[in-house]
């Protein structure tokens, strides 16, 4: 029984790395992303790597009115999905978001509101199926608002809380909801950040953890594993002390 | 764009480069035109010397172009972006019975890197170089031209780019003809030899065997070594696990010294005279790939690779003289490889192999002693009409390069003015 995987935000580096792992397993992959050209190159790549079938659809997740049509088309293609990976997002310019209300709201739309819209629809479909895995990429930034990226962090906090609620709701319905919180990942999205050092992970490493989580994981999954402990410490620092740090 | 310290495989320098990551081939021209010049495409950094370095300029990191485009499973032709690594190709093609016709000593090079250095493998005498098996490649130049070239289409651009050290433009994709194999196993024959004459006799006897290479101990009076030949084998057994060991840190001094070399090579010499076996292709082709960061055992000063070729007419006296010079210097190398090259011509203007014998060695950096040895080796190579391999070189002179590569004058007009490397500045003046 080949796995049917729906990937939203399929041109993101982490999504692509995960899709490649599933291609090696000869899964059937339905890719949704904003740009048709990126979708085409991804589809060609995944077919060569062994995907049994690859289908694509264009969607700008910010346009929530388009969600229903695209998801309905995807659902009818193969009669449902065994798993969905929601992986889209952009890293906003925190300074720009501080200066400009529209920039802040836009960042919140892409990284938060769009997830609420997609997951509401997908949760109902998975519940009707009575089986499957909903895997959602949030971020360690969700765990505590910090001066350096709280607009992104707030949106991701919304995503993580929403997923926790979904997890609770669907637990008795045969559907597993996994929240993936990666730390620093070396991708085009983080191109502007100075990288290097042991905290930085490759998309391939994160993809391996995501695949394992989809196969047999539960709950909130930090990737790589050590972020669970780093964020535990970060969350525990009292506010009076935290506000004096440069974190 | 981020400033990052970059080193090549020889670890001889660690200078800051501006690194720009390219993730879409459609953005290649824009990236090339927009970045600080001079620029240079960078694959996986396995060149030993300065062919992949550009301190003071921009490195365009090509690993983001790691997509496959098409794989014709019937005809055995694969098309992919230039940042795809050779091991990634094998992972996709081998299950369908297809292999890369030319593989260098490591599988961790990108397609772009394999083209830029026109790499060769243990089967040069039968298969030639990497570019002999390319149907086409796409070259992006800073003036906006995007050229699809191959042996039959725009052959002049193809000839300049194969072995062109990345200096003619940025290669974004390539179409490679694969070779049919029954599986991942290699039937091997290992023959011990105790003199150079014996080596050449075995090489002549094995001229029809697909893969041949020898490891040589040049620390003793007589040239002793082991000759490996291989053919693809029909075997069904489970593949060995890909367990990788790492050299986790750089030891403060080189672990390679006279004593350890003698011990290693002497151990080697005590094997049975002739031995047949079966090896998995990863063990046979890439024995060092299983040890991540093996280049660290040479210590913080890094090491040099010296690879030369001497033409067939003079190969026996030339090789004897080279080995004698190395022995007398007392700085013998850990990995001394000897191989005969065949007459199959490469399309590349600056392609390294020629019919004859190639010798490849690593040397720890012992300062003056090492430089003096190289100078005398250079003299021997030149006296016999040979040349050095740019992919390994960190120190040859511009005049030796020009004399070794008579088609350099045809190559120079094909250079992209926005692209240069530490090597091109050293060897070609810009």
XYZ file of C-alpha atoms in Angstrom:
677
model
C 0.000 0.000 0.000
C 1.967 3.038 -1.205
C 1.902 6.107 0.990
C -0.045 9.073 -0.339
C 1.596 12.228 0.970
C 0.253 15.747 0.489
C 2.930 18.415 0.835
C 1.928 22.055 1.237
C 4.765 24.501 0.716
C 6.501 21.873 -1.405
C 9.275 24.151 -2.644
C 10.587 24.782 0.861
C 13.954 23.113 1.443
C 12.696 21.029 4.360
C 9.576 19.935 2.471
C 11.653 18.987 -0.542
C 14.117 17.007 1.546
C 11.231 15.168 3.201
C 9.519 14.524 -0.130
C 12.782 13.046 -1.416
C 12.831 10.540 1.412
C 9.316 9.514 0.521
C 10.236 9.355 -3.179
C 12.907 6.784 -2.289
C 10.107 4.794 -0.681
C 8.155 5.036 -3.949
C 5.368 7.049 -2.348
C 2.775 9.054 -4.253
C 3.401 12.737 -3.746
C 0.981 15.623 -4.219
C 2.864 18.903 -4.150
C 1.304 22.281 -3.491
C 3.309 25.498 -3.756
C 3.097 29.057 -4.944
C 5.199 28.839 -8.107
C 4.498 26.525 -11.011
C 8.129 26.455 -12.194
C 9.417 25.411 -8.766
C 6.710 22.732 -8.657
C 7.742 21.372 -12.044
C 11.429 21.048 -11.112
C 10.532 19.456 -7.803
C 8.174 16.991 -9.500
C 10.769 15.981 -12.098
C 13.374 15.479 -9.379
C 11.077 13.356 -7.242
C 10.044 11.157 -10.155
C 13.674 10.383 -10.953
C 14.317 9.592 -7.285
C 11.617 6.932 -7.348
C 8.253 8.461 -6.545
C 5.531 6.249 -7.923
C 3.460 9.245 -8.916
C 3.784 13.000 -8.522
C 0.994 15.522 -9.006
C 1.114 19.265 -8.403
C -1.138 22.260 -7.766
C -0.443 25.959 -7.486
C -1.689 27.756 -4.388
C -0.748 30.961 -2.620
C -1.611 30.010 0.959
C -2.252 33.621 1.885
C -5.287 33.540 -0.398
C -7.503 31.534 1.959
C -10.462 31.625 -0.433
C -8.511 29.366 -2.809
C -7.820 26.699 -0.211
C -11.087 24.776 -0.524
C -10.808 24.336 -4.294
C -7.198 23.188 -4.250
C -7.645 20.800 -1.338
C -10.807 19.340 -2.859
C -8.986 18.689 -6.141
C -6.089 17.077 -4.304
C -8.440 14.940 -2.229
C -10.324 13.619 -5.257
C -7.098 12.791 -7.098
C -6.225 9.743 -5.014
C -9.209 9.365 -2.712
C -7.595 11.001 0.272
C -4.145 11.010 1.860
C -2.241 8.946 4.366
C -0.366 11.987 5.576
C -0.057 15.712 4.995
C 2.988 17.854 5.667
C 2.266 21.557 6.074
C 5.632 23.189 5.467
C 5.190 26.614 3.909
C 6.438 29.868 5.403
C 8.718 32.851 5.094
C 11.081 34.426 7.572
C 9.932 38.018 7.944
C 12.232 40.971 8.354
C 11.654 41.637 12.059
C 12.846 45.235 11.827
C 10.487 45.944 8.915
C 7.605 44.372 10.847
C 8.324 46.670 13.769
C 8.170 49.761 11.585
C 5.202 48.783 9.438
C 1.847 47.360 10.545
C 1.126 45.887 7.107
C 4.420 44.016 7.066
C 3.666 42.581 10.510
C 0.181 41.478 9.472
C 1.451 39.973 6.250
C 4.023 37.946 8.171
C 1.308 36.791 10.515
C -0.911 35.841 7.572
C 1.661 33.604 5.911
C 3.036 32.005 9.036
C -0.090 31.802 11.188
C -3.475 32.583 9.699
C -2.919 30.461 6.577
C -2.177 27.463 8.810
C -5.456 27.956 10.697
C -7.399 27.980 7.422
C -5.650 24.955 5.914
C -5.728 22.861 9.066
C -9.403 23.502 9.741
C -10.262 22.025 6.335
C -7.680 19.220 6.506
C -8.646 18.215 10.074
C -12.242 17.625 8.994
C -11.154 15.543 6.027
C -8.777 13.414 8.068
C -11.427 12.970 10.744
C -13.846 11.712 8.094
C -11.133 9.290 6.871
C -10.651 8.036 10.403
C -6.946 7.590 9.815
C -3.781 9.412 8.812
C -1.128 11.817 10.040
C -1.175 15.607 9.988
C 2.404 16.895 10.340
C 2.848 20.640 10.723
C 6.109 22.551 10.713
C 6.175 25.170 13.425
C 9.423 26.420 14.997
C 11.287 26.622 18.290
C 10.544 30.340 17.954
C 7.015 29.440 19.082
C 8.224 28.521 22.550
C 9.014 32.033 23.724
C 8.644 35.477 22.224
C 12.056 37.071 21.810
C 12.996 40.533 20.667
C 14.871 39.230 17.630
C 11.919 37.460 15.989
C 8.654 37.744 17.898
C 6.427 38.387 14.887
C 7.458 35.037 13.405
C 7.496 33.528 16.899
C 3.951 34.684 17.634
C 2.596 33.242 14.407
C 4.352 29.954 15.126
C 3.075 29.991 18.706
C -0.423 30.203 17.269
C 0.364 27.254 14.993
C 1.757 25.136 17.822
C -1.209 25.812 20.102
C -3.655 25.164 17.284
C -1.955 21.843 16.513
C -1.979 20.834 20.165
C -5.702 21.435 20.213
C -6.182 19.454 17.011
C -4.089 16.671 18.451
C -6.371 16.547 21.467
C -9.535 16.636 19.360
C -8.431 13.965 16.880
C -6.667 11.589 19.265
C -9.733 9.414 19.647
C -10.506 9.621 15.919
C -7.535 7.611 14.649
C -5.667 10.658 13.380
C -2.223 11.622 14.686
C -1.295 15.312 14.691
C 2.445 16.005 14.933
C 3.932 19.431 15.599
C 7.476 19.711 14.261
C 9.623 22.399 15.828
C 12.960 22.782 14.053
C 15.732 24.996 15.417
C 18.233 26.638 13.067
C 18.142 25.007 9.647
C 20.468 25.860 6.764
C 18.015 26.691 3.967
C 17.390 29.535 1.498
C 14.890 30.921 4.030
C 17.680 31.539 6.538
C 20.144 32.801 3.927
C 20.441 36.181 5.608
C 21.517 34.774 8.950
C 25.140 34.116 9.799
C 25.445 30.332 9.952
C 27.884 27.779 11.164
C 28.311 26.143 14.525
C 26.855 22.965 15.976
C 23.323 24.300 16.352
C 22.748 24.471 12.604
C 21.072 21.481 10.966
C 20.739 20.510 7.313
C 17.310 20.110 5.733
C 18.223 16.439 5.199
C 18.718 15.902 8.924
C 15.398 17.563 9.722
C 13.678 15.578 6.950
C 14.890 12.338 8.517
C 13.341 13.371 11.830
C 10.098 14.394 10.131
C 9.838 11.078 8.305
C 10.380 9.210 11.562
C 7.802 11.386 13.304
C 5.235 10.766 10.570
C 5.937 7.039 10.652
C 5.768 6.566 14.418
C 6.175 9.833 16.306
C 3.780 11.568 18.656
C 3.032 15.051 19.859
C 5.560 17.866 19.750
C 8.788 16.855 18.032
C 11.894 19.016 18.252
C 14.435 18.589 15.494
C 17.285 18.053 16.054
C 16.508 16.485 19.444
C 18.672 18.781 21.517
C 16.329 21.749 20.968
C 13.882 20.172 23.404
C 16.380 20.805 26.205
C 17.570 24.182 24.940
C 13.992 25.472 24.781
C 13.187 23.993 28.181
C 15.898 26.179 29.620
C 14.885 29.191 27.534
C 11.259 28.856 28.603
C 12.219 28.550 32.259
C 14.177 31.778 32.513
C 12.101 34.263 34.585
C 10.871 37.314 32.661
C 12.801 39.798 34.793
C 16.020 38.093 33.833
C 15.070 37.252 30.261
C 14.284 40.838 29.298
C 17.868 41.747 30.118
C 19.359 39.150 27.788
C 20.353 39.584 24.159
C 18.715 36.348 23.072
C 25.800 36.794 0.912
C 27.779 35.669 3.923
C 31.467 35.877 4.705
C 32.795 32.427 5.421
C 36.223 30.847 5.809
C 36.607 28.274 3.053
C 39.260 25.643 2.634
C 39.858 23.169 -0.132
C 40.551 19.491 0.442
C 44.265 20.040 1.047
C 43.404 22.402 3.922
C 46.308 24.665 3.172
C 44.478 27.922 3.517
C 41.385 29.116 5.289
C 40.494 32.482 3.851
C 37.263 34.385 4.026
C 35.096 34.283 0.943
C 31.758 35.882 0.218
C 29.506 32.896 -0.320
C 26.260 33.175 -2.227
C 24.033 30.120 -2.323
C 22.337 29.348 -5.611
C 19.156 27.326 -5.256
C 17.471 27.685 -8.651
C 19.116 27.317 -12.024
C 16.806 30.021 -13.387
C 18.521 32.485 -11.040
C 22.059 31.641 -12.106
C 22.585 34.557 -14.500
C 21.110 37.076 -12.090
C 23.303 35.763 -9.293
C 26.436 35.831 -11.427
C 25.794 39.342 -12.662
C 24.871 40.694 -9.259
C 27.594 39.278 -7.049
C 30.861 40.908 -6.261
C 33.418 39.954 -8.861
C 35.413 37.975 -9.455
C 33.094 35.004 -8.904
C 33.601 31.248 -9.016
C 31.202 28.330 -8.832
C 31.909 25.997 -5.915
C 30.675 22.418 -5.741
C 31.809 20.168 -2.932
C 35.319 21.520 -2.434
C 37.196 18.292 -3.151
C 39.878 19.924 -5.263
C 43.133 19.690 -3.344
C 44.703 22.976 -4.243
C 43.262 26.340 -5.164
C 41.127 25.412 -8.190
C 37.968 25.890 -6.104
C 39.056 28.914 -4.104
C 38.521 32.612 -4.730
C 39.671 34.624 -1.693
C 38.675 38.258 -2.005
C 35.921 37.311 -4.438
C 32.613 35.488 -4.399
C 31.974 31.789 -4.283
C 28.673 30.714 -5.752
C 27.710 27.623 -3.779
C 26.186 25.227 -6.274
C 24.948 22.448 -3.998
C 21.500 24.009 -4.027
C 21.245 22.920 -7.676
C 20.815 19.314 -6.621
C 17.790 18.282 -8.634
C 17.436 15.494 -11.126
C 15.687 16.519 -14.319
C 15.189 13.300 -16.244
C 16.314 9.673 -16.215
C 15.778 7.525 -19.276
C 15.783 4.090 -17.653
C 15.772 2.257 -21.007
C 18.586 4.141 -22.724
C 20.627 4.844 -19.610
C 20.844 8.622 -19.894
C 20.481 10.881 -16.890
C 20.013 14.625 -16.830
C 20.558 16.639 -13.675
C 21.593 19.983 -12.253
C 25.299 20.617 -11.831
C 25.205 20.500 -8.023
C 24.129 16.860 -7.926
C 26.838 14.675 -6.419
C 28.062 11.502 -8.101
C 27.010 9.365 -5.128
C 23.467 10.729 -5.491
C 23.465 9.692 -9.151
C 24.629 6.179 -8.296
C 21.920 5.839 -5.630
C 19.298 6.526 -8.279
C 20.778 4.664 -11.247
C 22.320 1.534 -9.756
C 18.988 -0.063 -8.764
C 18.128 0.077 -12.479
C 21.430 -1.482 -13.523
C 23.168 1.702 -14.662
C 26.558 2.983 -13.499
C 28.627 6.097 -14.106
C 31.168 5.271 -16.817
C 33.884 7.372 -15.149
C 34.303 7.748 -11.391
C 37.145 9.608 -9.672
C 38.669 8.558 -6.335
C 35.795 9.990 -4.342
C 32.084 9.942 -5.085
C 31.616 13.194 -3.187
C 32.176 15.499 -6.111
C 29.479 17.398 -7.953
C 28.716 16.948 -11.636
C 29.975 20.505 -12.156
C 33.215 19.672 -10.378
C 33.619 16.479 -12.375
C 33.246 18.500 -15.581
C 35.477 21.392 -14.482
C 38.334 19.011 -13.740
C 37.401 16.494 -16.424
C 37.956 13.779 -13.856
C 39.287 10.346 -14.696
C 39.042 6.993 -12.927
C 40.572 3.546 -12.696
C 39.178 2.755 -16.130
C 40.773 5.573 -18.066
C 42.467 3.104 -20.377
C 39.054 1.886 -21.502
C 36.668 4.761 -20.845
C 38.610 8.009 -21.077
C 37.497 10.951 -18.946
C 34.164 12.160 -17.560
C 33.504 14.479 -20.495
C 33.778 11.585 -22.942
C 30.373 10.492 -21.668
C 28.521 13.789 -21.680
C 25.818 14.345 -24.239
C 25.501 18.010 -23.365
C 25.938 20.618 -20.692
C 24.366 24.041 -20.110
C 26.764 26.940 -19.598
C 25.684 30.337 -18.274
C 27.975 33.268 -18.994
C 28.021 36.674 -17.365
C 27.288 38.444 -20.651
C 23.848 36.846 -20.594
C 24.521 34.020 -23.007
C 23.229 30.613 -22.061
C 24.886 27.922 -24.162
C 23.881 24.285 -24.501
C 27.008 22.555 -25.741
C 28.232 19.056 -26.358
C 30.456 17.065 -28.673
C 27.985 17.633 -31.502
C 26.611 21.056 -30.571
C 28.792 24.119 -29.980
C 31.770 21.767 -29.632
C 34.220 24.644 -29.094
C 32.451 25.743 -25.927
C 32.263 22.125 -24.826
C 35.978 21.611 -25.386
C 36.796 24.723 -23.376
C 34.448 23.865 -20.504
C 35.444 20.202 -20.077
C 38.451 20.484 -17.802
C 38.036 24.255 -17.953
C 38.279 24.676 -14.151
C 34.978 26.554 -14.024
C 36.475 29.494 -15.852
C 34.304 29.565 -18.990
C 31.030 30.202 -17.166
C 28.745 28.415 -14.750
C 27.581 24.936 -15.659
C 23.986 24.540 -14.508
C 22.983 21.150 -15.914
C 24.388 18.179 -17.738
C 23.187 15.091 -19.586
C 25.277 11.995 -18.920
C 25.374 8.649 -20.748
C 25.503 5.781 -18.292
C 26.994 2.300 -18.497
C 25.120 -0.980 -18.028
C 26.273 -3.083 -15.073
C 24.918 -6.307 -13.587
C 25.028 -4.941 -10.034
C 27.098 -3.144 -7.407
C 29.766 -5.833 -7.018
C 33.262 -5.819 -8.452
C 35.278 -8.979 -9.058
C 38.792 -8.060 -7.979
C 42.226 -9.490 -8.577
C 45.069 -8.250 -6.396
C 48.625 -8.986 -7.517
C 51.754 -8.189 -5.550
C 54.758 -6.926 -7.484
C 58.342 -6.316 -6.426
C 59.717 -4.126 -9.206
C 58.660 -1.435 -11.611
C 59.239 -3.776 -14.565
C 56.810 -6.172 -12.966
C 54.278 -3.374 -12.595
C 54.437 -2.504 -16.285
C 54.253 -6.173 -17.234
C 51.116 -6.631 -15.157
C 49.637 -3.423 -16.559
C 50.197 -4.692 -20.095
C 48.685 -8.051 -19.222
C 45.658 -6.349 -17.675
C 45.143 -3.856 -20.481
C 41.816 -5.495 -21.288
C 40.542 -5.395 -17.720
C 38.142 -2.603 -17.069
C 39.508 -1.155 -13.823
C 43.198 -1.093 -12.933
C 45.275 0.807 -10.407
C 48.297 0.107 -8.217
C 49.415 1.233 -4.791
C 53.137 1.605 -4.426
C 55.612 1.670 -1.573
C 58.413 3.942 -2.695
C 60.302 4.016 0.591
C 62.438 0.935 -0.179
C 65.181 0.286 -2.760
C 62.925 -1.852 -4.913
C 59.558 -0.586 -6.019
C 57.066 -2.848 -4.293
C 53.353 -2.577 -4.618
C 49.975 -4.081 -5.120
C 48.103 -4.085 -8.428
C 44.327 -4.039 -8.283
C 42.231 -5.035 -11.253
C 38.474 -5.213 -11.332
C 35.489 -6.073 -13.469
C 31.798 -5.665 -12.772
C 30.449 -8.918 -11.378
C 27.131 -10.661 -11.303
C 26.690 -11.257 -7.591
C 23.763 -11.249 -5.289
C 24.571 -10.644 -1.701
C 23.471 -7.926 0.681
C 25.356 -4.651 0.414
C 27.712 -3.761 3.257
C 26.393 -1.188 5.691
C 27.486 2.364 5.012
C 29.056 2.785 8.395
C 31.115 5.924 8.358
C 33.974 6.727 10.635
C 35.077 10.262 11.235
C 38.370 11.861 12.052
C 36.724 14.124 14.595
C 39.427 16.704 15.074
C 42.696 17.781 13.558
C 45.669 16.305 15.391
C 48.202 19.004 16.285
C 50.899 17.408 14.197
C 50.742 15.275 11.124
C 50.131 11.622 11.869
C 52.012 10.765 8.720
C 55.706 10.325 9.286
C 58.484 8.140 7.997
C 57.888 5.377 10.485
C 54.158 5.062 10.013
C 54.587 5.098 6.268
C 57.132 2.311 6.304
C 54.947 0.254 8.587
C 51.874 0.706 6.466
C 53.496 -0.029 3.194
C 55.484 -2.938 4.600
C 52.276 -4.476 5.896
C 50.916 -4.088 2.451
C 53.796 -5.854 0.909
C 53.295 -8.909 3.080
C 49.983 -9.896 1.468
C 49.695 -13.084 -0.632
C 51.081 -12.746 -4.129
C 47.830 -12.989 -5.988
C 44.366 -12.929 -4.560
C 40.891 -12.820 -6.047
C 37.786 -11.590 -4.390
C 34.551 -9.691 -4.589
C 34.202 -6.150 -3.314
C 31.281 -3.773 -3.164
C 31.779 -0.817 -5.510
C 31.915 1.620 -2.602
C 34.800 -0.266 -0.985
C 36.580 -0.785 -4.277
C 36.287 2.696 -5.708
C 36.125 4.914 -2.678
C 38.082 3.344 0.180
C 38.620 6.692 1.856
C 35.069 7.991 1.505
C 34.178 5.831 4.500
C 36.399 7.986 6.710
C 34.893 11.431 6.868
C 37.457 14.230 7.082
C 40.406 11.878 6.447
C 42.278 14.926 5.210
C 42.558 16.002 8.849
C 45.176 13.365 9.697
C 47.743 15.515 7.950
C 47.563 17.976 10.777
C 46.874 21.699 10.863
C 49.276 22.596 8.048
C 47.328 20.486 5.606
C 48.961 18.554 2.826
C 49.880 18.599 -0.847
C 48.747 16.238 -3.553
C 51.105 15.814 -6.435
C 49.742 14.088 -9.517
C 51.628 13.964 -12.777
C 51.430 12.045 -16.017
C 54.338 11.062 -18.228
C 53.785 10.040 -21.846
C 53.886 6.395 -22.855
C 57.097 6.668 -24.866
C 59.089 7.579 -21.758
C 56.931 6.096 -19.045
C 59.334 3.497 -17.707
C 62.451 5.626 -17.226
C 60.362 8.616 -16.145
C 58.448 6.677 -13.501
C 61.646 5.077 -12.201
C 63.309 8.481 -11.900
C 60.303 9.991 -10.128
C 60.076 7.171 -7.611
C 63.797 7.343 -6.939
C 63.576 11.084 -6.276
C 60.725 10.553 -3.825
C 62.557 7.766 -2.038
C 65.734 9.801 -1.711
C 63.874 12.732 -0.219
C 62.575 10.581 2.621
C 59.177 12.268 2.515
C 57.258 9.342 1.020
C 53.541 9.641 0.945
C 50.757 7.705 2.555
C 48.921 7.105 -0.670
C 51.092 6.573 -3.695
C 49.009 5.606 -6.657
C 50.337 4.400 -9.985
C 48.177 3.878 -13.021
C 48.517 3.578 -16.767
C 46.377 5.876 -18.853
C 45.052 4.855 -22.264
C 44.997 6.632 -25.572
C 41.316 7.565 -25.540
C 41.321 11.308 -26.139
C 39.242 13.728 -24.124
C 37.422 16.599 -25.814
C 38.699 18.978 -23.113
C 41.330 21.547 -24.116
C 42.880 21.458 -20.628
C 42.170 17.836 -19.869
C 44.951 16.241 -17.847
C 45.282 12.571 -18.880
C 47.459 11.460 -21.796
C 48.483 7.963 -22.860
C 51.196 7.016 -20.393
C 51.569 6.579 -16.646
C 50.247 8.702 -13.825
C 51.653 8.914 -10.325
C 49.626 10.504 -7.516
C 50.855 11.129 -4.003
C 50.020 12.992 -0.825
C 52.781 14.762 1.048
C 52.548 16.410 4.449
C 53.840 19.947 4.392
C 57.419 19.758 5.645
C 58.263 23.218 4.399
C 61.424 23.665 2.346
C 62.058 19.949 1.976
C 58.669 19.418 0.360
C 59.071 22.361 -1.988
C 62.517 21.174 -3.030
C 61.159 17.720 -3.786
C 58.354 19.173 -5.877
C 60.800 21.292 -7.833
C 62.869 18.242 -8.697
C 59.774 16.222 -9.569
C 58.625 19.067 -11.818
C 61.954 18.952 -13.639
C 61.676 15.215 -14.187
C 58.092 15.447 -15.407
C 58.881 18.276 -17.809
C 62.039 16.633 -19.088
C 59.953 13.660 -20.164
C 57.156 15.696 -21.736
C 54.615 15.219 -18.968
C 52.352 17.516 -16.976
C 50.557 18.018 -13.646
C 46.857 17.725 -12.778
C 45.342 21.136 -11.903
C 42.643 19.531 -9.720
C 45.387 18.436 -7.341
C 47.817 21.297 -7.757
C 48.572 24.082 -5.308
C 52.017 25.223 -6.443
C 53.082 24.587 -10.021
C 54.495 27.536 -11.942
C 52.657 29.331 -14.748
C 55.364 28.361 -17.205
C 55.135 24.671 -16.337
C 51.368 24.872 -16.731
C 51.661 26.558 -20.133
C 54.225 24.051 -21.358
C 52.165 21.122 -20.111
C 48.972 22.329 -21.754
C 49.701 23.347 -25.355
C 46.026 24.133 -26.000
C 45.967 26.841 -23.339
C 46.051 29.539 -26.041
C 42.822 28.143 -27.534
C 41.254 28.040 -24.083
C 41.992 31.583 -22.885
C 39.574 33.428 -25.241
C 36.743 31.246 -23.876
C 37.136 32.471 -20.323
C 34.306 34.403 -18.738
C 35.672 37.828 -17.709
C 33.579 37.807 -14.517
C 35.001 34.511 -13.310
C 38.391 33.795 -11.859
C 39.883 31.661 -9.123
C 42.986 31.659 -6.975
C 44.333 29.056 -9.412
C 43.590 31.058 -12.550
C 45.267 34.114 -11.026
C 48.280 31.981 -10.150
C 48.572 30.093 -13.445
C 47.022 32.371 -16.036
C 47.652 35.797 -14.576
C 44.004 36.693 -13.906
